[in-house]
Short mmCIF file of N, CA and C in Angstrom, two decimals:
data_model
loop_
_atom_site.label_atom_id
_atom_site.label_comp_id
_atom_site.label_asym_id
_atom_site.label_seq_id
_atom_site.Cartn_x
_atom_site.Cartn_y
_atom_site.Cartn_z
N UNK A 1 -0.36 27.70 -16.50
CA UNK A 1 0.65 26.76 -16.90
C UNK A 1 0.19 25.36 -16.57
N UNK A 2 0.46 24.40 -17.42
CA UNK A 2 0.03 23.03 -17.20
C UNK A 2 0.96 22.33 -16.23
N UNK A 3 0.42 21.31 -15.58
CA UNK A 3 1.22 20.54 -14.64
C UNK A 3 2.22 19.69 -15.41
N UNK A 4 3.34 19.48 -14.81
CA UNK A 4 4.37 18.64 -15.42
C UNK A 4 4.79 17.58 -14.42
N UNK A 5 5.33 16.51 -14.95
CA UNK A 5 5.84 15.45 -14.08
C UNK A 5 7.34 15.61 -13.96
N UNK A 6 7.85 15.51 -12.76
CA UNK A 6 9.28 15.68 -12.52
C UNK A 6 9.86 14.38 -12.01
N UNK A 7 11.04 14.06 -12.48
CA UNK A 7 11.71 12.82 -12.07
C UNK A 7 11.92 12.80 -10.57
N UNK A 8 11.72 11.64 -9.99
CA UNK A 8 11.91 11.49 -8.54
C UNK A 8 12.97 10.45 -8.24
N UNK A 9 13.76 10.06 -9.23
CA UNK A 9 14.80 9.07 -9.03
C UNK A 9 15.88 9.64 -8.13
N UNK A 10 16.27 8.90 -7.09
CA UNK A 10 17.33 9.42 -6.22
C UNK A 10 18.65 9.48 -6.98
N UNK A 11 19.49 10.42 -6.57
CA UNK A 11 20.81 10.49 -7.18
C UNK A 11 21.60 9.28 -6.74
N UNK A 12 22.46 8.82 -7.59
CA UNK A 12 23.32 7.68 -7.26
C UNK A 12 24.59 8.21 -6.61
N UNK A 13 25.00 7.62 -5.49
CA UNK A 13 26.25 8.06 -4.87
C UNK A 13 27.41 7.93 -5.85
N UNK A 14 28.42 8.74 -5.63
CA UNK A 14 29.62 8.73 -6.45
C UNK A 14 30.20 7.33 -6.53
N UNK A 15 30.73 6.95 -7.70
CA UNK A 15 31.36 5.62 -7.80
C UNK A 15 32.48 5.43 -6.77
N UNK A 16 33.09 6.53 -6.32
CA UNK A 16 34.14 6.43 -5.32
C UNK A 16 33.62 6.24 -3.91
N UNK A 17 32.32 6.30 -3.74
CA UNK A 17 31.73 6.20 -2.40
C UNK A 17 31.46 4.75 -2.05
N UNK A 18 32.08 4.30 -0.96
CA UNK A 18 31.85 2.96 -0.45
C UNK A 18 31.69 3.04 1.06
N UNK A 19 31.26 1.97 1.66
CA UNK A 19 31.16 1.88 3.11
C UNK A 19 30.35 3.01 3.72
N UNK A 20 30.93 3.67 4.72
CA UNK A 20 30.23 4.75 5.43
C UNK A 20 29.82 5.88 4.48
N UNK A 21 30.69 6.24 3.55
CA UNK A 21 30.36 7.32 2.60
C UNK A 21 29.12 6.96 1.80
N UNK A 22 29.09 5.74 1.29
CA UNK A 22 27.94 5.30 0.50
C UNK A 22 26.68 5.31 1.36
N UNK A 23 26.79 4.87 2.60
CA UNK A 23 25.63 4.87 3.50
C UNK A 23 25.11 6.28 3.74
N UNK A 24 26.01 7.22 4.02
CA UNK A 24 25.59 8.60 4.27
C UNK A 24 24.96 9.21 3.02
N UNK A 25 25.58 9.00 1.87
CA UNK A 25 25.04 9.56 0.63
C UNK A 25 23.71 8.91 0.25
N UNK A 26 23.57 7.62 0.53
CA UNK A 26 22.31 6.95 0.23
C UNK A 26 21.20 7.49 1.13
N UNK A 27 21.49 7.75 2.40
CA UNK A 27 20.49 8.34 3.30
C UNK A 27 20.10 9.73 2.82
N UNK A 28 21.07 10.53 2.40
CA UNK A 28 20.77 11.86 1.88
C UNK A 28 19.94 11.76 0.60
N UNK A 29 20.30 10.87 -0.30
CA UNK A 29 19.55 10.68 -1.55
C UNK A 29 18.11 10.27 -1.26
N UNK A 30 17.91 9.43 -0.27
CA UNK A 30 16.56 8.99 0.12
C UNK A 30 15.69 10.19 0.50
N UNK A 31 16.20 11.07 1.33
CA UNK A 31 15.42 12.22 1.77
C UNK A 31 15.27 13.26 0.66
N UNK A 32 16.29 13.39 -0.18
CA UNK A 32 16.15 14.27 -1.35
C UNK A 32 14.99 13.79 -2.23
N UNK A 33 14.93 12.49 -2.43
CA UNK A 33 13.87 11.92 -3.28
C UNK A 33 12.50 12.27 -2.73
N UNK A 34 12.30 12.10 -1.42
CA UNK A 34 11.00 12.42 -0.84
C UNK A 34 10.68 13.90 -0.93
N UNK A 35 11.67 14.74 -0.79
CA UNK A 35 11.44 16.18 -0.94
C UNK A 35 11.01 16.49 -2.37
N UNK A 36 11.74 15.96 -3.36
CA UNK A 36 11.37 16.19 -4.76
C UNK A 36 10.01 15.60 -5.08
N UNK A 37 9.69 14.46 -4.49
CA UNK A 37 8.42 13.79 -4.74
C UNK A 37 7.22 14.67 -4.42
N UNK A 38 7.37 15.55 -3.45
CA UNK A 38 6.24 16.42 -3.08
C UNK A 38 5.87 17.39 -4.19
N UNK A 39 6.74 17.56 -5.18
CA UNK A 39 6.46 18.52 -6.25
C UNK A 39 5.93 17.85 -7.52
N UNK A 40 5.72 16.55 -7.48
CA UNK A 40 5.30 15.84 -8.69
C UNK A 40 3.99 16.42 -9.24
N UNK A 41 3.96 16.58 -10.54
CA UNK A 41 2.76 17.00 -11.27
C UNK A 41 2.24 18.38 -10.90
N UNK A 42 3.08 19.25 -10.37
CA UNK A 42 2.64 20.60 -10.00
C UNK A 42 3.00 21.61 -11.08
N UNK A 43 2.22 22.66 -11.14
CA UNK A 43 2.55 23.81 -11.98
C UNK A 43 3.49 24.72 -11.20
N UNK A 44 4.06 25.68 -11.89
CA UNK A 44 4.91 26.66 -11.21
C UNK A 44 4.09 27.44 -10.19
N UNK A 45 2.87 27.79 -10.56
CA UNK A 45 2.00 28.55 -9.64
C UNK A 45 1.72 27.74 -8.38
N UNK A 46 1.42 26.47 -8.53
CA UNK A 46 1.15 25.63 -7.36
C UNK A 46 2.40 25.49 -6.49
N UNK A 47 3.57 25.35 -7.12
CA UNK A 47 4.83 25.20 -6.37
C UNK A 47 5.14 26.45 -5.56
N UNK A 48 4.61 27.60 -5.97
CA UNK A 48 4.85 28.85 -5.26
C UNK A 48 3.74 29.23 -4.28
N UNK A 49 2.70 28.42 -4.20
CA UNK A 49 1.55 28.76 -3.35
C UNK A 49 1.79 28.36 -1.90
N UNK A 50 1.47 29.28 -1.00
CA UNK A 50 1.48 28.99 0.44
C UNK A 50 0.15 28.33 0.78
N UNK A 51 0.22 27.23 1.51
CA UNK A 51 -1.01 26.51 1.86
C UNK A 51 -1.25 26.41 3.36
N UNK A 52 -0.31 26.93 4.13
CA UNK A 52 -0.44 26.91 5.59
C UNK A 52 -0.19 28.31 6.10
N UNK A 53 -0.22 28.48 7.40
CA UNK A 53 0.01 29.81 7.98
C UNK A 53 1.46 30.25 7.88
N UNK A 54 2.36 29.34 7.53
CA UNK A 54 3.77 29.71 7.41
C UNK A 54 4.02 30.36 6.05
N UNK A 55 5.21 30.90 5.89
CA UNK A 55 5.63 31.53 4.63
C UNK A 55 6.10 30.51 3.61
N UNK A 56 6.12 29.23 3.98
CA UNK A 56 6.72 28.21 3.14
C UNK A 56 5.85 27.79 1.97
N UNK A 57 6.50 27.53 0.85
CA UNK A 57 5.87 26.92 -0.31
C UNK A 57 6.82 25.83 -0.80
N UNK A 58 6.33 24.94 -1.64
CA UNK A 58 7.16 23.82 -2.07
C UNK A 58 8.40 24.26 -2.86
N UNK A 59 8.22 25.17 -3.80
CA UNK A 59 9.37 25.65 -4.55
C UNK A 59 10.38 26.33 -3.66
N UNK A 60 9.89 27.10 -2.68
CA UNK A 60 10.77 27.77 -1.74
C UNK A 60 11.55 26.80 -0.87
N UNK A 61 10.89 25.72 -0.46
CA UNK A 61 11.60 24.72 0.34
C UNK A 61 12.74 24.08 -0.47
N UNK A 62 12.46 23.77 -1.73
CA UNK A 62 13.51 23.20 -2.58
C UNK A 62 14.66 24.20 -2.71
N UNK A 63 14.33 25.48 -2.95
CA UNK A 63 15.37 26.51 -3.05
C UNK A 63 16.19 26.59 -1.77
N UNK A 64 15.51 26.57 -0.64
CA UNK A 64 16.20 26.67 0.65
C UNK A 64 17.14 25.49 0.87
N UNK A 65 16.65 24.29 0.66
CA UNK A 65 17.49 23.11 0.88
C UNK A 65 18.67 23.11 -0.10
N UNK A 66 18.45 23.57 -1.31
CA UNK A 66 19.54 23.71 -2.28
C UNK A 66 20.60 24.67 -1.75
N UNK A 67 20.17 25.81 -1.26
CA UNK A 67 21.09 26.82 -0.74
C UNK A 67 21.86 26.29 0.48
N UNK A 68 21.15 25.61 1.37
CA UNK A 68 21.79 25.07 2.57
C UNK A 68 22.85 24.04 2.18
N UNK A 69 22.49 23.12 1.29
CA UNK A 69 23.45 22.08 0.89
C UNK A 69 24.66 22.72 0.20
N UNK A 70 24.42 23.67 -0.70
CA UNK A 70 25.52 24.36 -1.39
C UNK A 70 26.45 25.02 -0.37
N UNK A 71 25.86 25.72 0.61
CA UNK A 71 26.66 26.43 1.61
C UNK A 71 27.51 25.48 2.43
N UNK A 72 26.93 24.36 2.86
CA UNK A 72 27.70 23.44 3.68
C UNK A 72 28.79 22.73 2.89
N UNK A 73 28.55 22.47 1.61
CA UNK A 73 29.61 21.88 0.79
C UNK A 73 30.74 22.90 0.60
N UNK A 74 30.36 24.16 0.41
CA UNK A 74 31.38 25.22 0.34
C UNK A 74 32.17 25.27 1.65
N UNK A 75 31.49 25.12 2.77
CA UNK A 75 32.14 25.09 4.09
C UNK A 75 33.17 23.96 4.16
N UNK A 76 32.80 22.78 3.69
CA UNK A 76 33.73 21.64 3.69
C UNK A 76 34.99 21.99 2.91
N UNK A 77 34.80 22.63 1.77
CA UNK A 77 35.93 22.91 0.88
C UNK A 77 36.73 24.15 1.27
N UNK A 78 36.04 25.18 1.78
CA UNK A 78 36.71 26.47 1.93
C UNK A 78 36.70 27.06 3.35
N UNK A 79 36.02 26.42 4.27
CA UNK A 79 36.05 26.91 5.64
C UNK A 79 34.88 27.80 6.03
N UNK A 80 34.89 28.30 7.26
CA UNK A 80 33.75 29.00 7.83
C UNK A 80 33.43 30.34 7.17
N UNK A 81 34.40 30.95 6.52
CA UNK A 81 34.16 32.27 5.92
C UNK A 81 33.01 32.25 4.91
N UNK A 82 32.82 31.11 4.23
CA UNK A 82 31.77 31.05 3.20
C UNK A 82 30.37 31.06 3.79
N UNK A 83 30.24 30.73 5.07
CA UNK A 83 28.92 30.75 5.71
C UNK A 83 28.55 32.12 6.24
N UNK A 84 29.51 33.00 6.31
CA UNK A 84 29.24 34.35 6.78
C UNK A 84 29.13 34.45 8.28
N UNK A 85 28.93 35.67 8.73
CA UNK A 85 28.82 35.97 10.16
C UNK A 85 27.36 36.31 10.46
N UNK A 86 26.65 35.35 11.02
CA UNK A 86 25.23 35.53 11.30
C UNK A 86 24.98 36.64 12.32
N UNK A 87 25.98 36.94 13.12
CA UNK A 87 25.81 37.98 14.14
C UNK A 87 25.79 39.38 13.54
N UNK A 88 26.25 39.52 12.30
CA UNK A 88 26.34 40.85 11.69
C UNK A 88 25.55 40.95 10.38
N UNK A 89 24.46 40.20 10.28
CA UNK A 89 23.65 40.27 9.06
C UNK A 89 22.86 41.57 9.02
N UNK A 90 22.78 42.16 7.83
CA UNK A 90 22.03 43.40 7.63
C UNK A 90 20.59 43.07 7.24
N UNK A 91 19.75 44.11 7.19
CA UNK A 91 18.37 43.93 6.73
C UNK A 91 18.36 43.37 5.31
N UNK A 92 19.27 43.84 4.47
CA UNK A 92 19.35 43.33 3.09
C UNK A 92 19.73 41.85 3.08
N UNK A 93 20.63 41.45 3.97
CA UNK A 93 21.00 40.03 4.07
C UNK A 93 19.78 39.19 4.45
N UNK A 94 19.00 39.67 5.43
CA UNK A 94 17.82 38.93 5.88
C UNK A 94 16.76 38.88 4.78
N UNK A 95 16.62 39.95 4.02
CA UNK A 95 15.65 39.97 2.92
C UNK A 95 16.05 38.98 1.83
N UNK A 96 17.35 38.93 1.53
CA UNK A 96 17.84 37.97 0.55
C UNK A 96 17.59 36.54 1.02
N UNK A 97 17.82 36.30 2.29
CA UNK A 97 17.56 34.97 2.85
C UNK A 97 16.08 34.62 2.78
N UNK A 98 15.21 35.58 3.03
CA UNK A 98 13.76 35.32 2.96
C UNK A 98 13.34 34.91 1.55
N UNK A 99 14.01 35.44 0.53
CA UNK A 99 13.69 35.08 -0.85
C UNK A 99 13.98 33.62 -1.15
N UNK A 100 14.83 32.99 -0.34
CA UNK A 100 15.10 31.56 -0.49
C UNK A 100 13.86 30.72 -0.27
N UNK A 101 12.91 31.22 0.47
CA UNK A 101 11.77 30.42 0.89
C UNK A 101 10.53 30.63 0.03
N UNK A 102 10.68 31.33 -1.08
CA UNK A 102 9.52 31.55 -1.96
C UNK A 102 9.96 31.52 -3.41
N UNK A 103 9.00 31.25 -4.27
CA UNK A 103 9.25 31.29 -5.71
C UNK A 103 9.15 32.75 -6.13
N UNK A 104 10.17 33.24 -6.77
CA UNK A 104 10.21 34.63 -7.22
C UNK A 104 9.73 34.71 -8.67
N UNK A 105 9.30 35.89 -9.10
CA UNK A 105 8.87 36.05 -10.49
C UNK A 105 9.97 35.57 -11.45
N UNK A 106 9.56 34.79 -12.43
CA UNK A 106 10.50 34.26 -13.41
C UNK A 106 11.10 32.92 -13.04
N UNK A 107 10.98 32.51 -11.78
CA UNK A 107 11.49 31.20 -11.39
C UNK A 107 10.48 30.13 -11.75
N UNK A 108 11.01 28.98 -12.14
CA UNK A 108 10.15 27.85 -12.48
C UNK A 108 10.47 26.67 -11.57
N UNK A 109 9.51 25.81 -11.40
CA UNK A 109 9.74 24.61 -10.61
C UNK A 109 10.82 23.75 -11.28
N UNK A 110 10.77 23.63 -12.60
CA UNK A 110 11.80 22.85 -13.30
C UNK A 110 13.19 23.44 -13.05
N UNK A 111 13.31 24.74 -13.06
CA UNK A 111 14.61 25.38 -12.80
C UNK A 111 15.08 25.16 -11.38
N UNK A 112 14.17 25.25 -10.44
CA UNK A 112 14.51 25.04 -9.03
C UNK A 112 14.96 23.60 -8.81
N UNK A 113 14.24 22.65 -9.40
CA UNK A 113 14.61 21.24 -9.27
C UNK A 113 15.95 20.95 -9.96
N UNK A 114 16.21 21.60 -11.09
CA UNK A 114 17.48 21.42 -11.79
C UNK A 114 18.64 21.93 -10.92
N UNK A 115 18.44 23.08 -10.29
CA UNK A 115 19.47 23.60 -9.39
C UNK A 115 19.74 22.65 -8.24
N UNK A 116 18.69 22.05 -7.71
CA UNK A 116 18.84 21.10 -6.61
C UNK A 116 19.61 19.86 -7.07
N UNK A 117 19.31 19.37 -8.27
CA UNK A 117 20.01 18.20 -8.80
C UNK A 117 21.50 18.50 -8.99
N UNK A 118 21.81 19.69 -9.46
CA UNK A 118 23.21 20.07 -9.67
C UNK A 118 23.98 20.12 -8.35
N UNK A 119 23.37 20.69 -7.33
CA UNK A 119 24.01 20.74 -6.01
C UNK A 119 24.18 19.33 -5.46
N UNK A 120 23.19 18.47 -5.63
CA UNK A 120 23.29 17.09 -5.15
C UNK A 120 24.45 16.36 -5.83
N UNK A 121 24.58 16.53 -7.13
CA UNK A 121 25.69 15.89 -7.85
C UNK A 121 27.04 16.39 -7.32
N UNK A 122 27.12 17.68 -7.08
CA UNK A 122 28.38 18.26 -6.56
C UNK A 122 28.72 17.67 -5.19
N UNK A 123 27.72 17.60 -4.32
CA UNK A 123 27.93 17.03 -2.99
C UNK A 123 28.40 15.59 -3.08
N UNK A 124 27.69 14.79 -3.86
CA UNK A 124 28.01 13.37 -3.97
C UNK A 124 29.41 13.16 -4.54
N UNK A 125 29.77 13.94 -5.55
CA UNK A 125 31.11 13.82 -6.13
C UNK A 125 32.19 14.19 -5.11
N UNK A 126 31.98 15.28 -4.38
CA UNK A 126 32.96 15.71 -3.39
C UNK A 126 33.15 14.64 -2.31
N UNK A 127 32.05 14.15 -1.77
CA UNK A 127 32.14 13.17 -0.69
C UNK A 127 32.85 11.90 -1.16
N UNK A 128 32.64 11.53 -2.42
CA UNK A 128 33.30 10.35 -2.96
C UNK A 128 34.79 10.50 -3.16
N UNK A 129 35.28 11.75 -3.17
CA UNK A 129 36.70 11.97 -3.46
C UNK A 129 37.50 12.51 -2.27
N UNK A 130 36.85 12.89 -1.21
CA UNK A 130 37.59 13.42 -0.06
C UNK A 130 38.46 12.35 0.57
N UNK A 131 39.65 12.73 1.04
CA UNK A 131 40.53 11.73 1.63
C UNK A 131 40.05 11.18 2.98
N UNK A 132 39.23 11.97 3.71
CA UNK A 132 38.87 11.56 5.07
C UNK A 132 37.61 12.29 5.52
N UNK A 133 36.65 11.55 6.05
CA UNK A 133 35.42 12.18 6.57
C UNK A 133 35.67 12.87 7.91
N UNK A 134 36.83 12.68 8.49
CA UNK A 134 37.16 13.34 9.75
C UNK A 134 37.73 14.74 9.55
N UNK A 135 38.00 15.15 8.30
CA UNK A 135 38.47 16.51 8.04
C UNK A 135 37.45 17.47 8.64
N UNK A 136 37.92 18.52 9.31
CA UNK A 136 36.98 19.41 9.98
C UNK A 136 37.35 20.87 9.79
N UNK A 137 36.35 21.70 10.04
CA UNK A 137 36.49 23.16 9.97
C UNK A 137 35.81 23.74 11.22
N UNK A 138 36.29 24.89 11.69
CA UNK A 138 35.58 25.56 12.80
C UNK A 138 34.27 26.16 12.28
N UNK A 139 33.24 26.12 13.10
CA UNK A 139 31.98 26.76 12.73
C UNK A 139 32.13 28.28 12.85
N UNK A 140 31.44 29.02 11.99
CA UNK A 140 31.52 30.48 12.05
C UNK A 140 30.71 31.02 13.22
N UNK A 141 30.91 32.28 13.57
CA UNK A 141 30.09 32.88 14.63
C UNK A 141 28.61 32.85 14.25
N UNK A 142 27.80 32.42 15.19
CA UNK A 142 26.34 32.42 15.04
C UNK A 142 25.75 32.21 16.42
N UNK A 143 24.57 32.77 16.69
CA UNK A 143 23.97 32.62 18.02
C UNK A 143 23.75 31.16 18.42
N UNK A 144 23.62 30.26 17.45
CA UNK A 144 23.32 28.86 17.74
C UNK A 144 24.56 27.96 17.70
N UNK A 145 25.76 28.53 17.43
CA UNK A 145 27.00 27.75 17.45
C UNK A 145 27.78 28.04 18.72
N UNK A 146 28.15 27.00 19.42
CA UNK A 146 29.00 27.18 20.60
C UNK A 146 30.40 27.56 20.11
N UNK A 147 30.98 28.62 20.66
CA UNK A 147 32.32 29.05 20.22
C UNK A 147 33.32 27.90 20.31
N UNK A 148 34.16 27.81 19.29
CA UNK A 148 35.21 26.79 19.27
C UNK A 148 34.78 25.45 18.69
N UNK A 149 33.52 25.30 18.34
CA UNK A 149 33.04 24.03 17.80
C UNK A 149 33.55 23.82 16.37
N UNK A 150 33.93 22.60 16.08
CA UNK A 150 34.37 22.21 14.74
C UNK A 150 33.42 21.12 14.24
N UNK A 151 33.19 21.13 12.94
CA UNK A 151 32.38 20.06 12.34
C UNK A 151 33.22 19.34 11.30
N UNK A 152 33.18 18.01 11.40
CA UNK A 152 33.82 17.17 10.40
C UNK A 152 32.92 17.07 9.17
N UNK A 153 33.47 16.55 8.10
CA UNK A 153 32.67 16.29 6.90
C UNK A 153 31.50 15.37 7.27
N UNK A 154 31.77 14.36 8.08
CA UNK A 154 30.73 13.43 8.53
C UNK A 154 29.60 14.19 9.22
N UNK A 155 29.95 15.12 10.13
CA UNK A 155 28.95 15.88 10.87
C UNK A 155 28.15 16.78 9.93
N UNK A 156 28.80 17.36 8.94
CA UNK A 156 28.08 18.17 7.95
C UNK A 156 27.08 17.30 7.19
N UNK A 157 27.50 16.10 6.79
CA UNK A 157 26.58 15.21 6.07
C UNK A 157 25.40 14.82 6.94
N UNK A 158 25.65 14.54 8.20
CA UNK A 158 24.54 14.22 9.11
C UNK A 158 23.58 15.40 9.24
N UNK A 159 24.14 16.61 9.29
CA UNK A 159 23.30 17.81 9.35
C UNK A 159 22.46 17.94 8.08
N UNK A 160 23.06 17.71 6.92
CA UNK A 160 22.33 17.81 5.66
C UNK A 160 21.22 16.76 5.57
N UNK A 161 21.50 15.56 6.06
CA UNK A 161 20.47 14.52 6.08
C UNK A 161 19.30 14.96 6.96
N UNK A 162 19.60 15.47 8.15
CA UNK A 162 18.54 15.94 9.05
C UNK A 162 17.76 17.11 8.48
N UNK A 163 18.46 18.07 7.91
CA UNK A 163 17.82 19.24 7.31
C UNK A 163 16.89 18.84 6.17
N UNK A 164 17.37 17.95 5.31
CA UNK A 164 16.59 17.51 4.17
C UNK A 164 15.37 16.72 4.62
N UNK A 165 15.55 15.84 5.59
CA UNK A 165 14.42 15.06 6.11
C UNK A 165 13.37 15.97 6.76
N UNK A 166 13.82 16.93 7.54
CA UNK A 166 12.89 17.85 8.20
C UNK A 166 12.07 18.62 7.17
N UNK A 167 12.74 19.13 6.14
CA UNK A 167 12.02 19.91 5.14
C UNK A 167 11.18 19.04 4.22
N UNK A 168 11.55 17.79 4.03
CA UNK A 168 10.69 16.87 3.28
C UNK A 168 9.37 16.68 4.04
N UNK A 169 9.43 16.64 5.35
CA UNK A 169 8.21 16.56 6.16
C UNK A 169 7.37 17.81 6.03
N UNK A 170 8.02 18.97 6.08
CA UNK A 170 7.29 20.22 5.87
C UNK A 170 6.62 20.21 4.50
N UNK A 171 7.37 19.78 3.49
CA UNK A 171 6.85 19.77 2.12
C UNK A 171 5.65 18.84 2.00
N UNK A 172 5.68 17.72 2.68
CA UNK A 172 4.56 16.78 2.62
C UNK A 172 3.29 17.42 3.18
N UNK A 173 3.42 18.17 4.27
CA UNK A 173 2.26 18.87 4.85
C UNK A 173 1.75 19.94 3.88
N UNK A 174 2.66 20.69 3.29
CA UNK A 174 2.25 21.73 2.35
C UNK A 174 1.54 21.10 1.15
N UNK A 175 2.09 20.01 0.62
CA UNK A 175 1.47 19.36 -0.54
C UNK A 175 0.10 18.81 -0.19
N UNK A 176 -0.02 18.18 0.96
CA UNK A 176 -1.33 17.64 1.35
C UNK A 176 -2.34 18.77 1.49
N UNK A 177 -1.91 19.92 2.03
CA UNK A 177 -2.80 21.07 2.16
C UNK A 177 -3.17 21.66 0.79
N UNK A 178 -2.28 21.50 -0.18
CA UNK A 178 -2.50 22.04 -1.51
C UNK A 178 -3.58 21.27 -2.26
N UNK A 179 -3.42 19.94 -2.33
CA UNK A 179 -4.35 19.16 -3.14
C UNK A 179 -4.65 17.76 -2.62
N UNK A 180 -4.24 17.50 -1.38
CA UNK A 180 -4.51 16.20 -0.77
C UNK A 180 -3.49 15.12 -1.08
N UNK A 181 -2.55 15.37 -1.98
CA UNK A 181 -1.54 14.37 -2.33
C UNK A 181 -0.56 14.19 -1.17
N UNK A 182 -0.09 12.97 -1.01
CA UNK A 182 0.88 12.64 0.03
C UNK A 182 2.08 11.96 -0.60
N UNK A 183 3.22 12.11 0.04
CA UNK A 183 4.43 11.43 -0.44
C UNK A 183 4.43 9.97 0.00
N UNK A 184 3.86 9.72 1.15
CA UNK A 184 3.78 8.35 1.68
C UNK A 184 2.40 8.15 2.26
N UNK A 185 1.98 6.89 2.30
CA UNK A 185 0.73 6.54 2.98
C UNK A 185 -0.52 6.72 2.20
#
């Protein structure tokens, strides 16, 4: 398959987003852009290739960040039940989660990027229309959540910014290992 060029334009925050909301969404858009930038001019095969000792590939990282953002937006809207109970995950649940980190047969980089763009639009629209960033939900049971902890919309957005930035860094290393290309520098 031939290499294709993919748009790297950051999403624009919702027209309803001003002040703190606009700042948070702009920070998230910035890191999304760098994550997408690591896939520029790649084929589907290259996007699915592991280049380090980890299981990560560029397409898989995009899929993972898409899934994480979708899940946390669902959490904002519907509560902890949508995140599931990490303490009771089955082998099938873990296998399904592992598929998030790789390109599966029939998946394309263009499709993965399109899914990410759709989730980003949904997040930005929701944040622009919520009445208050202080709205909160209790976190679901998980080994890494302290019982009784609640996260506000603001805290979820900060988590998404951190998650996206962290994985953009992973993606930059994978891309450099693939063909020497860098997102910055």
